[in-house]
Coordinates of C-alpha atoms in Angstrom, one line a residue:
M921 CA -33.8 -172.2 22.3
V922 CA -30.3 -175.0 22.6
D923 CA -31.5 -179.1 24.2
N924 CA -29.2 -179.1 27.7
S925 CA -29.8 -182.6 27.4
N926 CA -25.9 -183.5 27.4
H927 CA -24.5 -186.6 26.4
E928 CA -21.0 -187.7 26.1
H929 CA -20.5 -186.6 23.1
S930 CA -22.1 -184.2 20.5
Y931 CA -21.8 -183.9 16.6
H932 CA -21.7 -181.0 15.0
R933 CA -24.1 -181.5 11.8
D934 CA -20.7 -181.4 9.2
G935 CA -19.8 -184.1 11.5
V936 CA -16.8 -182.5 13.6
K937 CA -16.6 -184.7 16.9
R938 CA -17.0 -182.4 19.6
R939 CA -17.0 -182.8 23.8
T940 CA -20.2 -182.2 25.8
L941 CA -18.6 -183.2 28.8
L942 CA -20.9 -182.1 31.8
K943 CA -23.5 -185.6 32.7
T944 CA -25.6 -186.2 35.1
S945 CA -24.5 -190.4 34.5
A946 CA -23.0 -192.7 32.0
A947 CA -26.3 -193.0 30.1
L948 CA -27.7 -189.4 31.0
G949 CA -28.5 -189.6 26.8
A950 CA -30.9 -192.0 28.4
L951 CA -32.7 -189.3 30.5
A952 CA -36.1 -187.1 29.7
V953 CA -35.5 -183.6 29.7
G954 CA -38.9 -182.1 30.6
G955 CA -39.8 -184.2 33.1
G956 CA -43.2 -183.2 35.4
L957 CA -41.6 -181.4 38.2
F958 CA -44.3 -181.0 41.1
G959 CA -44.8 -184.5 42.1
S960 CA -44.7 -185.7 45.8
A961 CA -41.2 -186.9 46.3
S962 CA -41.8 -190.3 47.2
A963 CA -42.6 -190.6 43.8
R964 CA -39.2 -188.8 41.9
S965 CA -37.0 -191.4 41.7
L966 CA -33.4 -190.4 43.7
P967 CA -31.3 -188.7 41.4
E968 CA -28.4 -190.2 39.5
Q969 CA -24.9 -190.0 40.6
P970 CA -22.9 -186.8 39.0
A971 CA -20.3 -187.0 37.6
V972 CA -16.8 -185.6 36.7
E973 CA -15.1 -186.5 33.5
D974 CA -11.3 -186.4 33.2
G975 CA -10.5 -184.2 30.6
T976 CA -13.1 -181.3 31.2
V977 CA -11.6 -178.1 32.0
A978 CA -13.8 -175.5 33.1
Y979 CA -13.6 -171.6 34.0
Q980 CA -14.9 -169.7 36.2
Y981 CA -16.0 -167.1 34.9
F982 CA -17.2 -163.8 37.2
H983 CA -17.9 -160.1 37.5
A984 CA -19.3 -159.3 33.6
E985 CA -22.5 -158.4 32.2
W986 CA -23.9 -161.7 30.1
S987 CA -23.3 -159.4 26.8
E988 CA -19.1 -159.0 27.6
I989 CA -18.9 -163.4 28.3
G990 CA -20.8 -163.7 25.1
A991 CA -18.1 -161.4 23.6
D992 CA -16.1 -163.3 24.9
V993 CA -16.9 -166.5 24.0
P994 CA -14.5 -166.8 20.6
R995 CA -11.2 -166.9 23.0
L996 CA -12.6 -168.9 25.3
A997 CA -13.0 -171.5 22.7
A998 CA -10.3 -170.7 21.1
A999 CA -8.2 -171.4 24.8
G1000 CA -9.5 -175.0 25.2
V1001 CA -12.6 -174.5 27.6
D1002 CA -14.7 -176.9 28.0
A1003 CA -17.5 -175.1 30.4
I1004 CA -17.5 -171.7 32.3
W1005 CA -19.1 -171.3 35.4
I1006 CA -21.7 -167.4 36.0
Q1007 CA -23.0 -165.9 38.6
Q1008 CA -27.0 -166.2 40.1
P1009 CA -28.8 -164.9 37.3
A1010 CA -32.0 -163.8 39.3
R1011 CA -32.4 -160.0 40.8
S1012 CA -30.0 -159.3 43.7
K1013 CA -30.7 -156.1 45.8
L1014 CA -26.5 -155.1 44.7
E1015 CA -25.8 -153.1 41.9
W1016 CA -22.3 -152.8 40.2
D1017 CA -22.0 -150.0 42.0
D1018 CA -22.5 -151.3 45.3
L1019 CA -18.9 -153.4 45.5
S1020 CA -16.2 -151.9 47.1
Y1021 CA -13.0 -153.6 47.2
D1022 CA -10.0 -154.9 49.7
G1023 CA -9.4 -152.4 51.8
E1024 CA -11.6 -150.0 50.0
Y1025 CA -14.5 -148.7 52.6
G1026 CA -18.1 -149.8 51.0
F1027 CA -20.9 -151.0 52.5
Y1028 CA -20.5 -154.0 53.9
D1029 CA -17.2 -154.3 54.8
E1030 CA -14.2 -151.8 55.0
R1031 CA -11.5 -155.2 54.5
S1032 CA -12.9 -158.3 52.6
P1033 CA -13.6 -161.6 54.4
Y1034 CA -12.9 -163.6 51.7
G1035 CA -10.3 -162.2 48.6
W1036 CA -8.0 -158.9 48.5
R1037 CA -9.1 -158.3 44.6
D1038 CA -12.1 -159.2 43.9
P1039 CA -16.0 -157.0 44.8
H1040 CA -17.1 -158.1 48.0
P1041 CA -20.0 -159.3 47.8
P1042 CA -20.1 -160.2 44.9
V1043 CA -23.4 -159.5 42.3
G1044 CA -25.5 -161.9 42.7
Y1045 CA -25.8 -163.8 45.9
Q1046 CA -28.8 -161.8 47.4
P1047 CA -31.0 -162.6 45.2
V1048 CA -34.2 -160.7 45.8
D1049 CA -36.9 -162.7 43.3
L1050 CA -36.3 -166.1 42.2
R1051 CA -38.7 -165.5 39.1
D1052 CA -36.8 -162.1 37.6
L1053 CA -34.3 -162.7 35.4
D1054 CA -33.8 -159.2 34.3
S1055 CA -31.0 -158.9 36.6
T1056 CA -27.3 -156.2 37.0
F1057 CA -25.8 -158.6 35.1
G1058 CA -28.0 -158.3 32.2
T1059 CA -31.4 -159.8 30.5
E1060 CA -32.8 -163.3 30.8
A1061 CA -32.4 -162.8 27.0
E1062 CA -28.7 -162.1 26.8
L1063 CA -28.3 -164.9 29.5
E1064 CA -30.2 -167.3 26.7
S1065 CA -27.7 -165.6 24.0
L1066 CA -25.0 -166.5 26.3
I1067 CA -25.3 -170.0 26.3
Q1068 CA -26.6 -170.7 23.2
A1069 CA -22.8 -168.7 22.1
C1070 CA -21.2 -171.2 24.3
H1071 CA -22.9 -174.0 22.7
E1072 CA -22.3 -172.6 18.8
R1073 CA -18.4 -173.0 20.6
G1074 CA -19.1 -176.5 22.2
I1075 CA -18.9 -175.1 25.8
S1076 CA -21.5 -176.0 28.5
V1077 CA -22.5 -173.5 30.9
I1078 CA -22.7 -173.9 34.5
V1079 CA -25.2 -171.1 36.4
D1080 CA -25.2 -170.7 39.5
V1081 CA -28.5 -171.0 41.7
V1082 CA -28.7 -169.4 45.8
L1083 CA -30.8 -171.7 47.9
N1084 CA -29.8 -171.2 51.6
H1085 CA -31.0 -167.6 51.7
M1086 CA -32.5 -164.8 49.7
A1087 CA -31.5 -160.6 50.6
A1088 CA -30.7 -159.0 54.1
A1089 CA -32.9 -157.1 54.8
D1090 CA -30.9 -154.4 54.9
G1091 CA -29.9 -152.4 51.4
P1092 CA -28.0 -149.5 50.3
D1093 CA -30.6 -147.8 49.3
G1094 CA -33.0 -148.7 52.5
Y1095 CA -35.3 -151.4 53.1
V1096 CA -35.2 -154.4 51.4
E1097 CA -38.3 -156.0 49.5
L1098 CA -39.0 -159.5 48.2
P1099 CA -41.3 -159.4 46.3
Q1100 CA -42.4 -163.2 45.9
F1101 CA -41.6 -164.2 49.5
D1102 CA -42.9 -163.0 53.4
R1103 CA -39.9 -162.3 55.7
D1104 CA -41.9 -163.6 58.6
K1105 CA -43.7 -166.4 57.2
H1106 CA -41.1 -168.0 54.7
F1107 CA -38.2 -168.3 56.8
H1108 CA -36.3 -169.2 59.8
D1109 CA -35.6 -167.0 62.9
Y1110 CA -33.1 -168.7 64.6
G1111 CA -30.3 -165.8 65.0
T1112 CA -27.5 -165.5 63.1
L1113 CA -24.9 -168.2 62.6
G1114 CA -21.4 -167.8 64.8
E1115 CA -23.6 -165.1 66.7
D1116 CA -26.9 -165.3 68.0
C1117 CA -28.1 -168.3 67.2
E1118 CA -30.6 -170.3 68.6
L1119 CA -30.0 -173.3 67.9
D1120 CA -26.9 -176.0 68.4
G1121 CA -25.3 -178.9 65.9
E1122 CA -26.7 -179.7 62.9
R1123 CA -29.2 -177.8 63.6
A1124 CA -27.3 -174.1 63.5
E1125 CA -26.0 -174.9 60.2
Y1126 CA -29.1 -175.6 58.8
E1127 CA -31.2 -173.2 59.5
C1128 CA -29.7 -170.4 61.1
N1129 CA -28.5 -167.3 59.1
L1130 CA -25.3 -167.6 57.3
L1131 CA -23.9 -164.1 57.6
G1132 CA -27.3 -162.3 58.0
L1133 CA -28.8 -163.7 55.7
P1134 CA -32.7 -165.2 56.2
S1135 CA -32.6 -168.9 55.5
F1136 CA -35.5 -170.3 54.2
D1137 CA -37.6 -172.8 55.8
I1138 CA -37.5 -175.4 53.0
E1139 CA -40.2 -177.7 54.5
Q1140 CA -42.6 -175.3 53.1
S1141 CA -44.5 -176.1 50.1
Y1142 CA -44.4 -172.3 49.2
V1143 CA -41.0 -172.8 49.2
Q1144 CA -39.7 -175.4 47.0
D1145 CA -42.2 -174.9 44.6
A1146 CA -40.4 -171.7 44.6
Q1147 CA -37.1 -172.5 44.1
R1148 CA -38.6 -175.9 41.5
N1149 CA -39.2 -173.1 39.7
Y1150 CA -36.2 -170.6 39.5
I1151 CA -34.5 -173.9 38.6
Q1152 CA -36.7 -174.8 35.5
R1153 CA -36.6 -171.6 34.6
I1154 CA -32.7 -172.0 34.6
A1155 CA -32.8 -175.4 32.5
D1156 CA -35.1 -173.9 30.3
L1157 CA -32.8 -171.4 28.7
G1158 CA -30.4 -174.2 27.9
A1159 CA -28.3 -174.5 30.8
D1160 CA -26.1 -177.7 31.2
G1161 CA -25.6 -177.8 35.1
L1162 CA -26.1 -175.7 38.2
R1163 CA -23.5 -174.5 40.8
Y1164 CA -25.0 -174.5 44.8
D1165 CA -24.1 -171.8 46.8
A1166 CA -23.3 -172.6 50.3
A1167 CA -24.5 -175.9 50.1
A1168 CA -23.2 -176.7 53.4
H1169 CA -25.8 -175.1 55.1
V1170 CA -28.7 -176.7 52.4
W1171 CA -30.1 -179.6 54.2
P1172 CA -28.9 -183.5 52.5
W1173 CA -32.1 -184.3 52.3
Y1174 CA -33.5 -181.9 50.4
F1175 CA -31.2 -182.2 47.7
E1176 CA -30.7 -186.0 47.4
T1177 CA -35.7 -186.0 47.3
E1178 CA -36.1 -182.7 45.8
I1179 CA -33.6 -180.6 44.6
N1180 CA -30.9 -183.0 42.9
A1181 CA -33.5 -185.1 41.8
L1182 CA -35.6 -182.4 39.7
A1183 CA -32.1 -181.7 38.2
D1184 CA -31.5 -185.1 36.8
D1185 CA -35.2 -185.1 35.4
L1186 CA -33.6 -182.5 34.0
G1187 CA -30.3 -183.3 32.7
L1188 CA -28.8 -180.6 34.5
W1189 CA -25.2 -181.7 35.6
R1190 CA -24.3 -180.2 40.0
V1191 CA -22.1 -179.4 41.6
G1192 CA -21.9 -178.4 45.7
E1193 CA -20.2 -175.3 47.1
I1194 CA -20.0 -177.0 50.4
W1195 CA -16.9 -175.1 52.3
K1196 CA -15.9 -177.7 54.5
Y1197 CA -12.6 -179.8 55.1
D1198 CA -13.0 -182.6 56.1
V1199 CA -13.2 -185.5 52.9
D1200 CA -16.1 -187.5 54.9
R1201 CA -18.4 -184.2 55.3
L1202 CA -18.7 -183.9 51.6
L1203 CA -18.8 -187.2 50.5
E1204 CA -22.1 -187.0 53.3
F1205 CA -23.2 -184.2 50.0
A1206 CA -22.3 -186.3 47.3
D1207 CA -24.2 -188.6 47.7
T1208 CA -27.2 -187.1 47.7
G1209 CA -26.5 -186.8 43.7
M1210 CA -23.5 -184.3 43.0
T1211 CA -20.3 -183.6 42.8
V1212 CA -18.5 -181.0 45.4
F1213 CA -15.9 -178.5 45.2
D1214 CA -12.6 -179.6 46.6
F1215 CA -11.7 -177.6 49.4
P1216 CA -9.3 -179.8 51.4
L1217 CA -8.1 -180.8 48.2
Y1218 CA -7.2 -176.7 48.1
D1219 CA -5.8 -176.5 51.5
A1220 CA -3.4 -178.9 51.3
I1221 CA -2.9 -176.9 47.6
V1222 CA -1.9 -173.4 49.9
E1223 CA 0.1 -175.1 52.3
A1224 CA 2.2 -176.6 49.5
F1225 CA 3.0 -173.6 47.2
E1226 CA 3.0 -171.1 50.0
G1227 CA 6.3 -172.7 51.8
G1228 CA 5.3 -176.8 52.8
S1229 CA 6.2 -180.0 51.9
M1230 CA 4.7 -181.2 48.5
E1231 CA 3.4 -184.2 50.3
A1232 CA 0.7 -182.5 51.5
L1233 CA -0.8 -183.6 48.0
S1234 CA 0.2 -186.5 47.3
Q1235 CA -2.0 -190.3 47.6
N1236 CA -0.2 -191.0 50.7
A1237 CA -1.2 -187.7 52.1
A1238 CA -4.6 -187.9 50.4
R1239 CA -6.3 -185.0 52.1
G1240 CA -8.6 -184.1 49.4
V1241 CA -11.6 -185.6 47.8
A1242 CA -9.7 -186.3 44.7
H1243 CA -7.9 -188.7 46.8
H1244 CA -10.9 -191.2 47.4
R1245 CA -13.6 -190.0 45.2
P1246 CA -12.1 -188.9 42.3
D1247 CA -15.4 -188.7 40.2
V1248 CA -17.2 -186.4 41.9
A1249 CA -14.1 -184.0 42.7
V1250 CA -13.8 -180.4 41.6
T1251 CA -10.4 -179.4 42.4
F1252 CA -9.4 -175.6 42.2
A1253 CA -5.9 -173.3 43.3
Q1254 CA -8.4 -170.7 44.0
N1255 CA -11.9 -169.2 43.2
H1256 CA -14.0 -165.3 44.1
D1257 CA -14.2 -166.1 47.9
T1258 CA -10.7 -167.8 48.0
V1259 CA -7.3 -167.1 47.7
G1260 CA -4.5 -168.9 45.5
P1261 CA -1.1 -169.9 47.6
G1262 CA 1.1 -167.0 47.2
V1263 CA -1.0 -164.5 46.6
E1264 CA -0.7 -161.3 49.4
P1265 CA -3.1 -157.5 49.4
D1266 CA -0.9 -155.8 47.5
Q1267 CA 1.1 -158.4 44.8
P1268 CA -0.8 -159.5 42.0
E1269 CA -0.7 -163.5 41.4
G1270 CA 2.2 -165.3 41.5
R1271 CA 4.4 -168.6 40.5
E1272 CA 3.2 -170.1 42.9
V1273 CA -1.1 -170.2 41.5
E1274 CA 0.6 -170.9 37.9
L1275 CA 1.7 -173.8 39.8
A1276 CA -0.8 -174.7 41.2
E1277 CA -3.5 -174.7 38.4
A1278 CA -0.8 -176.7 36.6
F1279 CA -0.7 -179.5 39.2
V1280 CA -4.5 -179.0 38.9
F1281 CA -4.6 -179.7 35.4
A1282 CA -2.7 -182.5 35.3
Y1283 CA -4.5 -184.0 38.2
A1284 CA -7.0 -186.2 38.7
G1285 CA -10.7 -184.3 39.2
M1286 CA -12.3 -181.4 37.0
P1287 CA -10.3 -179.0 37.4
M1288 CA -12.4 -175.3 38.0
V1289 CA -9.4 -172.2 37.1
Y1290 CA -9.8 -169.0 37.9
R1291 CA -8.0 -165.6 38.0
S1292 CA -8.8 -162.5 39.9
G1293 CA -9.4 -158.7 38.7
P1294 CA -11.4 -158.6 36.0
D1295 CA -10.0 -156.1 33.4
D1296 CA -8.7 -158.1 31.1
R1297 CA -8.0 -162.5 32.2
S1298 CA -5.3 -162.3 30.3
E1299 CA -4.4 -165.7 30.8
L1300 CA -7.0 -167.7 27.8
D1301 CA -4.0 -166.1 26.0
D1302 CA -1.2 -167.2 27.6
Q1303 CA -0.2 -170.1 25.6
A1304 CA 2.0 -171.5 28.8
F1305 CA -1.8 -171.6 30.3
R1306 CA -3.3 -173.7 26.7
D1307 CA -0.7 -176.1 27.0
L1308 CA -2.2 -177.2 30.0
V1309 CA -5.7 -177.5 29.4
A1310 CA -4.8 -179.2 25.6
V1311 CA -3.0 -181.9 28.3
S1312 CA -5.3 -182.1 30.8
Q1313 CA -8.2 -183.3 28.0
E1314 CA -6.3 -185.5 26.0
F1315 CA -3.5 -187.3 28.7
A1316 CA -5.0 -186.4 32.4
H1317 CA -6.9 -189.6 32.2
G1318 CA -6.8 -192.8 34.7
G1319 CA -5.9 -193.4 38.1
V1320 CA -2.8 -191.4 40.5
V1321 CA -0.4 -192.8 41.5
D1322 CA 2.7 -191.8 43.5
R1323 CA 6.7 -191.5 41.7
H1324 CA 8.6 -189.2 43.3
V1325 CA 7.3 -186.3 46.6
D1326 CA 9.6 -184.4 48.2
Q1327 CA 9.7 -180.3 49.6
D1328 CA 9.6 -179.1 46.9
T1329 CA 9.1 -182.0 44.0
Y1330 CA 5.8 -184.1 42.9
V1331 CA 6.5 -186.6 40.4
F1332 CA 3.0 -188.9 39.0
E1333 CA 1.5 -190.5 36.4
R1334 CA -2.1 -190.9 35.1
E1335 CA -1.6 -194.2 34.9
E1336 CA -0.4 -195.4 31.1
N1337 CA -1.4 -192.1 29.6
L1338 CA 0.9 -189.1 31.6
L1339 CA 4.0 -188.3 33.2
A1340 CA 3.4 -184.8 35.4
G1341 CA 6.8 -183.0 37.5
I1342 CA 5.4 -180.0 39.0
N1343 CA 9.1 -178.1 41.3
K1344 CA 8.5 -175.3 43.3
G1345 CA 11.8 -174.7 44.0
D1346 CA 14.2 -172.5 42.7
L1347 CA 17.0 -174.8 41.1
A1348 CA 16.3 -177.4 38.2
R1349 CA 15.6 -180.5 39.9
E1350 CA 16.8 -184.4 37.8
Q1351 CA 14.8 -187.3 39.4
T1352 CA 14.7 -190.7 38.1
V1353 CA 11.0 -192.8 38.5
Q1354 CA 9.7 -196.2 37.5
T1355 CA 6.8 -195.6 35.3
S1356 CA 3.9 -197.8 33.4
W1357 CA 5.9 -198.5 30.3
S1358 CA 9.0 -199.9 28.5
D1359 CA 11.3 -199.6 25.9
A1360 CA 9.5 -195.9 24.8
T1361 CA 10.0 -192.5 23.7
L1362 CA 7.9 -189.4 26.1
V1363 CA 7.6 -186.3 25.5
D1364 CA 6.9 -183.7 27.3
R1365 CA 3.8 -181.7 26.1
T1366 CA 4.0 -178.1 27.2
G1367 CA 7.9 -177.9 25.5
H1368 CA 9.2 -177.4 28.7
G1369 CA 11.6 -180.6 28.4
E1370 CA 13.3 -182.4 26.5
A1371 CA 12.3 -185.6 24.6
V1372 CA 13.5 -189.0 27.2
S1373 CA 13.7 -192.6 27.3
V1374 CA 12.2 -195.1 29.2
D1375 CA 13.9 -197.8 29.6
A1376 CA 13.2 -201.2 29.1
S1377 CA 12.5 -201.8 33.4
G1378 CA 10.4 -199.0 33.0
Q1379 CA 12.9 -196.0 34.9
V1380 CA 12.8 -192.4 33.3
T1381 CA 15.2 -189.6 34.0
I1382 CA 13.6 -186.5 33.7
E1383 CA 14.2 -182.6 35.0
V1384 CA 11.8 -180.7 36.0
P1385 CA 12.7 -176.9 35.4
A1386 CA 12.5 -174.9 38.6
E1387 CA 9.7 -173.3 39.3
G1388 CA 8.4 -174.7 36.6
W1389 CA 6.8 -178.4 35.6
V1390 CA 6.8 -180.8 33.0
M1391 CA 3.5 -183.3 31.3
Y1392 CA 5.5 -186.0 30.0
A1393 CA 3.2 -188.5 27.3
P1394 CA 3.9 -191.5 24.9
D1395 CA 5.3 -189.9 22.0
D1396 CA 2.7 -191.1 18.7
E1397 CA 3.3 -193.8 16.8
G1398 CA 6.8 -193.7 18.7
D1399 CA 8.4 -191.6 16.3
D1400 CA 6.7 -188.3 17.1
G1401 CA 5.6 -187.6 13.7
D1402 CA 9.1 -187.6 12.2
G1403 CA 10.3 -191.8 12.6
D1404 CA 11.6 -193.6 9.8
N1405 CA 8.6 -195.1 8.1
G1406 CA 8.5 -192.9 4.9
E1407 CA 5.8 -190.4 7.0
I1408 CA 4.8 -187.9 9.1
T1409 CA 2.5 -186.2 11.1
L1410 CA 1.8 -182.2 10.9
R1411 CA 0.4 -182.1 14.5
V1412 CA -1.2 -178.7 15.8
T1413 CA -4.0 -177.4 19.2
V1414 CA -6.1 -174.7 18.3
D1415 CA -9.9 -174.6 18.7
V1416 CA -12.1 -173.2 16.1
G1417 CA -16.1 -172.0 15.5
Y1418 CA -18.8 -174.5 14.7
G1419 CA -18.8 -176.1 11.3
E1420 CA -15.3 -175.2 10.7
S1421 CA -12.3 -178.1 10.8
V1422 CA -7.7 -176.6 10.4
Y1423 CA -6.8 -177.3 6.3
F1424 CA -2.8 -178.0 6.3
T1425 CA -1.0 -176.4 3.7
G1426 CA 2.0 -175.9 2.8
G1427 CA 5.2 -175.8 -0.5
S1428 CA 4.5 -179.8 -1.1
D1429 CA 2.4 -181.3 -4.1
E1430 CA 0.2 -183.8 -1.0
L1431 CA -0.2 -180.0 0.6
T1432 CA -1.3 -178.7 -2.2
N1433 CA 1.3 -175.9 -2.9
W1434 CA 0.0 -173.5 -0.6
G1435 CA -3.6 -173.8 -1.3
G1436 CA -6.9 -174.4 0.5
G1437 CA -4.4 -177.3 2.0
I1438 CA -5.4 -181.1 3.8
E1439 CA -8.5 -181.5 6.2
G1440 CA -6.9 -182.4 9.3
T1441 CA -9.0 -184.8 11.3
W1442 CA -9.8 -183.6 15.6
S1443 CA -9.4 -185.7 18.7
E1444 CA -10.3 -185.0 22.6
G1445 CA -8.1 -181.9 23.6
N1446 CA -8.8 -179.6 20.0
V1447 CA -6.0 -181.0 19.0
W1448 CA -6.0 -181.1 14.6
E1449 CA -3.2 -183.2 12.9
V1450 CA -2.8 -184.5 9.7
T1451 CA 0.3 -187.6 8.4
I1452 CA 1.6 -187.4 4.7
D1453 CA 4.8 -188.7 2.8
D1454 CA 8.2 -187.1 4.5
P1455 CA 8.5 -184.6 1.7
G1456 CA 11.7 -183.8 2.4
E1457 CA 13.0 -179.8 3.2
F1458 CA 9.5 -178.3 3.0
E1459 CA 7.6 -175.0 5.0
W1460 CA 4.2 -175.4 6.5
K1461 CA 1.1 -173.3 7.6
T1462 CA -3.1 -174.3 8.8
R1463 CA -6.0 -173.0 8.0
R1464 CA -8.9 -172.5 9.1
G1465 CA -11.9 -173.4 7.3
P1466 CA -15.8 -175.0 6.6
S1467 CA -15.4 -179.0 7.2
G1468 CA -15.4 -180.6 3.9
G1469 CA -14.1 -177.9 1.9
T1470 CA -11.0 -175.8 1.5
G1471 CA -8.8 -173.6 4.0
D1472 CA -9.7 -169.4 4.1
V1473 CA -8.5 -167.8 6.8
W1474 CA -4.5 -168.1 7.5
E1475 CA -2.6 -168.9 10.5
Q1476 CA -0.7 -165.6 11.6
G1477 CA 2.7 -165.3 12.1
D1478 CA 6.2 -167.4 9.9
N1479 CA 5.5 -170.5 7.9
H1480 CA 6.9 -173.3 9.6
D1481 CA 9.1 -175.3 8.3
E1482 CA 10.2 -179.6 8.9
N1483 CA 11.9 -179.2 12.1
D1484 CA 8.9 -177.8 13.7
L1485 CA 6.0 -180.3 13.0
Q1486 CA 4.3 -179.6 16.2
P1487 CA 4.4 -176.2 16.7
T1488 CA 2.5 -174.0 18.8
H1489 CA -0.6 -172.6 17.1
Q1490 CA 0.3 -168.4 16.6
G1491 CA -2.8 -167.6 15.9
W1492 CA -6.0 -166.9 13.0
S1493 CA -5.5 -163.7 10.9
E1494 CA -9.3 -162.9 10.8

């Protein structure tokens, strides 16, 4: 079983540094993973505040069986993803055949209340038995294998848990039994929120049924013990973190004194779904010891990219959790319940969603990326997508500074690390802005813009393409790898498997004359590079192989040359 204690960095046995980025505190490595579960709340210390670390990119992988996700782990790793979020694993009342899409007849709704192209209600969110982790997604053993496969590639796994409710009594095949709970004993009976709820104020939010689903009475020790055991089982499988479904409808005190305290004992990172647009409300839950999905920023994203002003995204507007507490903000452009900007029932996701993703990749908070339509997940193979992942990991660090904002364009700096420009207009925009650098060269790490020079006063002029973006960062060593110091740096961004390295080979003695190659140096963002004496005119390529050895798997495609020192990697010839 993979140990789920998450240190800030982990190391392969071969010494190649890999990043494990979900953590519960700066000192997580010192926490005990196997602490006691059933002590009184007063005996358990309050939870540490989990954090989102700059440079972490998470991917929401939904509507798939565990074995399917496991088979796709190499592609997730190649795309550079640091963590995945998967669905609630306990047995639930719905099977794949029970799902429907918007416009189709379904058991619960003729029209989906949330998204247009995702099946609703999704599998997993009406649990029947929290003790049974053999579900529609696969067996408990298959889930453990998926988590192990992710860990072997340096990917953390966030597992969804449902603490607010269990399955409603009416099912596709008749009455739904709850083997673990008594419907008359372990749940509130105050009606449904927004319909026939008998309560007012906070009690209504926390104790009336959500969408007709029976609301747990979490003050009962039997319920608390059952939920602790549920979380313990998931931790035992090696999970790195938890996502709390419908957290806005669970009393905050329960998270602070019980659930987050337990997760802290187990070394589990956590994020809550508090589907509210009030930053203060979300921070109330964050203060119980969790991170939160940034719904206020999502609201601003939809507004900005659907015809509103980009000012909605800026530090001046400060509408998101990311503007106030970026360390607890998990940002997103859409998810399985919410469509992204510009998405219509009869249209696939378009440029508005891609622009919004570019924004969250570069902005403060931890981006959680999601595309609907589980057929191929083609974004994982898209080089533009992979470039943004690499930019987020390597350069999206530091505070956000507004540099320019208007109706269509937003230029901001991640202080002294990244200058990002997003333009949703249909014309290219040239803009002169102030920066934190002086007398420096900035290079667009996504390849959309030419290198630019910052003058002595710190000003630079950039051009942001129409309906596009640029992501500028300082030129390494001031010469982009091909300066006048007699040396050049070859650099690629590509992931490799556990215990492997990237080797650089080519038509020169130092590059082993097309032999096994020189082992590259790894840095954050899956960037591999090697610096050699400038051989003049030459061709080169990369190979992949065991660390400390030689490369034996070739990069596919054409050779690179002396004019192409930082190319887009072309994938491996398997």
